[in-house]
């Protein structure tokens, strides 16, 4: 099992093999952590995402799935884009959120990452409460079994969401 780390910080600064982006189905950027990742990575990231839309995902990346690209100018080598459920759009099934975390870890294994950093997917614009996101994220990371991942690091933006993850990790 990989080590699970909980830190407060900015995911764009993490020196890990892969960082996970809380994207939307278009894969073409947005606000929140998605905007921060695209801004820090530079235009090469958007170009790769456009390529994915032109090839594998003409209708967009479905909710609960994940796909990796390069990472442009970020310290990480890969960005794994996932789409969490949007509560404001009626996507209230916790399994969709678990799937976003699970498929992100699976994609990290597939590309050969040994360390991955993840944000609190769906805890921002998509409206899920932080305690629920924290519990699902930690449970999913604990259940993950894979040959390569050694470090699963949750990088939380701000003390409130950090505290929610810290508490879930102690439970
Ligand atoms: N590092 C780590 N976490 C961050 C950072 C950062 N630099 N910036 C924000 N967060 P959100 P969602 C936290 O809204 O709820 C976008 O427009 C943030 O405080 O980024 O899955 C996409 O394009 C919160 O705790 O993602 C989608 O349209 C967490 O990241 C939509 O938002 C997730 O908040 C996705 O919404």
PDB file of N, CA and C in Angstrom, residues 86-140:
ATOM      1  N   UNK A  86     -20.632  16.981 -10.262  1.00  0.00           N
ATOM      2  CA  UNK A  86     -21.048  18.350  -9.956  1.00  0.00           C
ATOM      3  C   UNK A  86     -22.397  18.311  -9.231  1.00  0.00           C
ATOM      4  N   UNK A  87     -22.363  18.572  -7.935  1.00  0.00           N
ATOM      5  CA  UNK A  87     -23.612  18.534  -7.138  1.00  0.00           C
ATOM      6  C   UNK A  87     -24.642  19.505  -7.678  1.00  0.00           C
ATOM      7  N   UNK A  88     -24.174  20.652  -8.138  1.00  0.00           N
ATOM      8  CA  UNK A  88     -25.103  21.679  -8.623  1.00  0.00           C
ATOM      9  C   UNK A  88     -25.825  21.219  -9.886  1.00  0.00           C
ATOM     10  N   UNK A  89     -25.280  20.183 -10.537  1.00  0.00           N
ATOM     11  CA  UNK A  89     -25.932  19.620 -11.732  1.00  0.00           C
ATOM     12  C   UNK A  89     -26.655  18.325 -11.375  1.00  0.00           C
ATOM     13  N   UNK A  90     -26.845  18.069 -10.083  1.00  0.00           N
ATOM     14  CA  UNK A  90     -27.591  16.879  -9.658  1.00  0.00           C
ATOM     15  C   UNK A  90     -26.757  15.618  -9.595  1.00  0.00           C
ATOM     16  N   UNK A  91     -25.456  15.735  -9.707  1.00  0.00           N
ATOM     17  CA  UNK A  91     -24.585  14.550  -9.654  1.00  0.00           C
ATOM     18  C   UNK A  91     -24.214  14.302  -8.188  1.00  0.00           C
ATOM     19  N   UNK A  92     -25.061  13.520  -7.505  1.00  0.00           N
ATOM     20  CA  UNK A  92     -24.946  13.358  -6.056  1.00  0.00           C
ATOM     21  C   UNK A  92     -24.521  11.952  -5.647  1.00  0.00           C
ATOM     22  N   UNK A  93     -24.215  11.110  -6.603  1.00  0.00           N
ATOM     23  CA  UNK A  93     -23.834   9.730  -6.301  1.00  0.00           C
ATOM     24  C   UNK A  93     -22.381   9.683  -5.825  1.00  0.00           C
ATOM     25  N   UNK A  94     -22.135   9.268  -4.569  1.00  0.00           N
ATOM     26  CA  UNK A  94     -20.755   9.230  -4.060  1.00  0.00           C
ATOM     27  C   UNK A  94     -19.847   8.303  -4.864  1.00  0.00           C
ATOM     28  N   UNK A  95     -20.436   7.305  -5.496  1.00  0.00           N
ATOM     29  CA  UNK A  95     -19.627   6.390  -6.298  1.00  0.00           C
ATOM     30  C   UNK A  95     -18.934   7.126  -7.467  1.00  0.00           C
ATOM     31  N   UNK A  96     -19.576   8.165  -7.969  1.00  0.00           N
ATOM     32  CA  UNK A  96     -18.941   8.943  -9.044  1.00  0.00           C
ATOM     33  C   UNK A  96     -17.682   9.639  -8.535  1.00  0.00           C
ATOM     34  N   UNK A  97     -17.745  10.124  -7.292  1.00  0.00           N
ATOM     35  CA  UNK A  97     -16.564  10.791  -6.725  1.00  0.00           C
ATOM     36  C   UNK A  97     -15.477   9.759  -6.405  1.00  0.00           C
ATOM     37  N   UNK A  98     -15.880   8.626  -5.819  1.00  0.00           N
ATOM     38  CA  UNK A  98     -14.902   7.557  -5.570  1.00  0.00           C
ATOM     39  C   UNK A  98     -14.239   7.141  -6.882  1.00  0.00           C
ATOM     40  N   UNK A  99     -15.027   7.058  -7.930  1.00  0.00           N
ATOM     41  CA  UNK A  99     -14.493   6.659  -9.231  1.00  0.00           C
ATOM     42  C   UNK A  99     -13.458   7.664  -9.743  1.00  0.00           C
ATOM     43  N   UNK A 100     -13.711   8.952  -9.542  1.00  0.00           N
ATOM     44  CA  UNK A 100     -12.744   9.967  -9.989  1.00  0.00           C
ATOM     45  C   UNK A 100     -11.392   9.759  -9.297  1.00  0.00           C
ATOM     46  N   UNK A 101     -11.430   9.504  -7.988  1.00  0.00           N
ATOM     47  CA  UNK A 101     -10.167   9.249  -7.267  1.00  0.00           C
ATOM     48  C   UNK A 101      -9.554   7.911  -7.693  1.00  0.00           C
ATOM     49  N   UNK A 102     -10.394   6.876  -7.797  1.00  0.00           N
ATOM     50  CA  UNK A 102      -9.884   5.536  -8.110  1.00  0.00           C
ATOM     51  C   UNK A 102      -9.261   5.490  -9.508  1.00  0.00           C
ATOM     52  N   UNK A 103      -9.940   6.056 -10.492  1.00  0.00           N
ATOM     53  CA  UNK A 103      -9.401   6.010 -11.860  1.00  0.00           C
ATOM     54  C   UNK A 103      -8.158   6.889 -11.976  1.00  0.00           C
ATOM     55  N   UNK A 104      -8.063   7.948 -11.173  1.00  0.00           N
ATOM     56  CA  UNK A 104      -6.839   8.778 -11.185  1.00  0.00           C
ATOM     57  C   UNK A 104      -5.647   7.967 -10.684  1.00  0.00           C
ATOM     58  N   UNK A 105      -5.856   7.208  -9.606  1.00  0.00           N
ATOM     59  CA  UNK A 105      -4.770   6.368  -9.083  1.00  0.00           C
ATOM     60  C   UNK A 105      -4.428   5.254 -10.082  1.00  0.00           C
ATOM     61  N   UNK A 106      -5.440   4.712 -10.719  1.00  0.00           N
ATOM     62  CA  UNK A 106      -5.208   3.691 -11.736  1.00  0.00           C
ATOM     63  C   UNK A 106      -4.414   4.229 -12.919  1.00  0.00           C
ATOM     64  N   UNK A 107      -4.739   5.441 -13.328  1.00  0.00           N
ATOM     65  CA  UNK A 107      -4.002   6.071 -14.445  1.00  0.00           C
ATOM     66  C   UNK A 107      -2.553   6.351 -14.015  1.00  0.00           C
ATOM     67  N   UNK A 108      -2.357   6.739 -12.766  1.00  0.00           N
ATOM     68  CA  UNK A 108      -0.994   6.948 -12.254  1.00  0.00           C
ATOM     69  C   UNK A 108      -0.188   5.649 -12.339  1.00  0.00           C
ATOM     70  N   UNK A 109      -0.799   4.557 -11.968  1.00  0.00           N
ATOM     71  CA  UNK A 109      -0.112   3.259 -12.081  1.00  0.00           C
ATOM     72  C   UNK A 109       0.197   2.943 -13.548  1.00  0.00           C
ATOM     73  N   UNK A 110      -0.768   3.177 -14.407  1.00  0.00           N
ATOM     74  CA  UNK A 110      -0.623   2.821 -15.818  1.00  0.00           C
ATOM     75  C   UNK A 110       0.565   3.538 -16.467  1.00  0.00           C
ATOM     76  N   UNK A 111       0.769   4.814 -16.099  1.00  0.00           N
ATOM     77  CA  UNK A 111       1.860   5.571 -16.712  1.00  0.00           C
ATOM     78  C   UNK A 111       3.188   5.341 -15.988  1.00  0.00           C
ATOM     79  N   UNK A 112       3.166   4.637 -14.868  1.00  0.00           N
ATOM     80  CA  UNK A 112       4.415   4.319 -14.180  1.00  0.00           C
ATOM     81  C   UNK A 112       4.826   5.316 -13.122  1.00  0.00           C
ATOM     82  N   UNK A 113       3.888   6.124 -12.638  1.00  0.00           N
ATOM     83  CA  UNK A 113       4.215   7.089 -11.580  1.00  0.00           C
ATOM     84  C   UNK A 113       4.451   6.347 -10.259  1.00  0.00           C
ATOM     85  N   UNK A 114       5.405   6.836  -9.471  1.00  0.00           N
ATOM     86  CA  UNK A 114       5.602   6.289  -8.127  1.00  0.00           C
ATOM     87  C   UNK A 114       5.047   7.239  -7.061  1.00  0.00           C
ATOM     88  N   UNK A 115       4.797   8.491  -7.446  1.00  0.00           N
ATOM     89  CA  UNK A 115       4.224   9.459  -6.507  1.00  0.00           C
ATOM     90  C   UNK A 115       3.182  10.292  -7.247  1.00  0.00           C
ATOM     91  N   UNK A 116       2.099  10.581  -6.549  1.00  0.00           N
ATOM     92  CA  UNK A 116       1.019  11.358  -7.160  1.00  0.00           C
ATOM     93  C   UNK A 116       0.447  12.315  -6.125  1.00  0.00           C
ATOM     94  N   UNK A 117       0.113  13.517  -6.559  1.00  0.00           N
ATOM     95  CA  UNK A 117      -0.542  14.503  -5.690  1.00  0.00           C
ATOM     96  C   UNK A 117      -1.952  14.752  -6.212  1.00  0.00           C
ATOM     97  N   UNK A 118      -2.910  14.795  -5.282  1.00  0.00           N
ATOM     98  CA  UNK A 118      -4.310  14.991  -5.669  1.00  0.00           C
ATOM     99  C   UNK A 118      -4.932  16.142  -4.889  1.00  0.00           C
ATOM    100  N   UNK A 119      -5.817  16.909  -5.531  1.00  0.00           N
ATOM    101  CA  UNK A 119      -6.568  17.943  -4.815  1.00  0.00           C
ATOM    102  C   UNK A 119      -7.883  17.367  -4.293  1.00  0.00           C
ATOM    103  N   UNK A 120      -8.644  18.213  -3.625  1.00  0.00           N
ATOM    104  CA  UNK A 120      -9.964  17.821  -3.108  1.00  0.00           C
ATOM    105  C   UNK A 120     -10.982  17.957  -4.246  1.00  0.00           C
ATOM    106  N   UNK A 121     -10.966  16.955  -5.131  1.00  0.00           N
ATOM    107  CA  UNK A 121     -11.836  16.970  -6.306  1.00  0.00           C
ATOM    108  C   UNK A 121     -13.298  17.172  -5.876  1.00  0.00           C
ATOM    109  N   UNK A 122     -13.993  18.043  -6.559  1.00  0.00           N
ATOM    110  CA  UNK A 122     -15.426  18.350  -6.356  1.00  0.00           C
ATOM    111  C   UNK A 122     -15.737  19.157  -5.095  1.00  0.00           C
ATOM    112  N   UNK A 123     -14.703  19.520  -4.316  1.00  0.00           N
ATOM    113  CA  UNK A 123     -14.949  20.272  -3.076  1.00  0.00           C
ATOM    114  C   UNK A 123     -15.012  21.778  -3.293  1.00  0.00           C
ATOM    115  N   UNK A 124     -14.877  22.228  -4.528  1.00  0.00           N
ATOM    116  CA  UNK A 124     -14.911  23.663  -4.820  1.00  0.00           C
ATOM    117  C   UNK A 124     -16.159  24.029  -5.607  1.00  0.00           C
ATOM    118  N   UNK A 125     -15.944  24.416  -6.849  1.00  0.00           N
ATOM    119  CA  UNK A 125     -17.040  24.834  -7.737  1.00  0.00           C
ATOM    120  C   UNK A 125     -18.132  23.761  -7.827  1.00  0.00           C
ATOM    121  N   UNK A 126     -17.754  22.498  -7.736  1.00  0.00           N
ATOM    122  CA  UNK A 126     -18.722  21.415  -7.920  1.00  0.00           C
ATOM    123  C   UNK A 126     -19.533  21.097  -6.655  1.00  0.00           C
ATOM    124  N   UNK A 127     -19.228  21.805  -5.550  1.00  0.00           N
ATOM    125  CA  UNK A 127     -20.207  21.900  -4.477  1.00  0.00           C
ATOM    126  C   UNK A 127     -20.334  20.762  -3.479  1.00  0.00           C
ATOM    127  N   UNK A 128     -19.406  19.807  -3.477  1.00  0.00           N
ATOM    128  CA  UNK A 128     -19.481  18.745  -2.463  1.00  0.00           C
ATOM    129  C   UNK A 128     -18.893  19.257  -1.148  1.00  0.00           C
ATOM    130  N   UNK A 129     -19.455  18.795  -0.007  1.00  0.00           N
ATOM    131  CA  UNK A 129     -18.911  19.282   1.259  1.00  0.00           C
ATOM    132  C   UNK A 129     -17.576  18.591   1.542  1.00  0.00           C
ATOM    133  N   UNK A 130     -16.703  19.335   2.177  1.00  0.00           N
ATOM    134  CA  UNK A 130     -15.308  18.887   2.293  1.00  0.00           C
ATOM    135  C   UNK A 130     -15.159  17.616   3.111  1.00  0.00           C
ATOM    136  N   UNK A 131     -16.019  17.415   4.117  1.00  0.00           N
ATOM    137  CA  UNK A 131     -15.891  16.202   4.937  1.00  0.00           C
ATOM    138  C   UNK A 131     -16.214  14.956   4.109  1.00  0.00           C
ATOM    139  N   UNK A 132     -17.215  15.045   3.266  1.00  0.00           N
ATOM    140  CA  UNK A 132     -17.572  13.910   2.402  1.00  0.00           C
ATOM    141  C   UNK A 132     -16.460  13.630   1.399  1.00  0.00           C
ATOM    142  N   UNK A 133     -15.943  14.678   0.796  1.00  0.00           N
ATOM    143  CA  UNK A 133     -14.857  14.500  -0.164  1.00  0.00           C
ATOM    144  C   UNK A 133     -13.652  13.867   0.526  1.00  0.00           C
ATOM    145  N   UNK A 134     -13.331  14.354   1.721  1.00  0.00           N
ATOM    146  CA  UNK A 134     -12.167  13.841   2.447  1.00  0.00           C
ATOM    147  C   UNK A 134     -12.320  12.351   2.749  1.00  0.00           C
ATOM    148  N   UNK A 135     -13.501  11.961   3.234  1.00  0.00           N
ATOM    149  CA  UNK A 135     -13.720  10.547   3.585  1.00  0.00           C
ATOM    150  C   UNK A 135     -13.606   9.654   2.353  1.00  0.00           C
ATOM    151  N   UNK A 136     -14.224  10.077   1.268  1.00  0.00           N
ATOM    152  CA  UNK A 136     -14.193   9.262   0.040  1.00  0.00           C
ATOM    153  C   UNK A 136     -12.763   9.198  -0.515  1.00  0.00           C
ATOM    154  N   UNK A 137     -12.068  10.317  -0.486  1.00  0.00           N
ATOM    155  CA  UNK A 137     -10.701  10.353  -1.021  1.00  0.00           C
ATOM    156  C   UNK A 137      -9.777   9.430  -0.220  1.00  0.00           C
ATOM    157  N   UNK A 138      -9.851   9.523   1.100  1.00  0.00           N
ATOM    158  CA  UNK A 138      -8.976   8.710   1.958  1.00  0.00           C
ATOM    159  C   UNK A 138      -9.336   7.226   1.839  1.00  0.00           C
ATOM    160  N   UNK A 139     -10.637   6.916   1.849  1.00  0.00           N
ATOM    161  CA  UNK A 139     -11.052   5.507   1.704  1.00  0.00           C
ATOM    162  C   UNK A 139     -10.546   4.927   0.390  1.00  0.00           C
ATOM    163  N   UNK A 140     -10.644   5.711  -0.666  1.00  0.00           N
ATOM    164  CA  UNK A 140     -10.228   5.226  -1.986  1.00  0.00           C
ATOM    165  C   UNK A 140      -8.718   5.015  -2.034  1.00  0.00           C
TER     166      UNK A 140
END
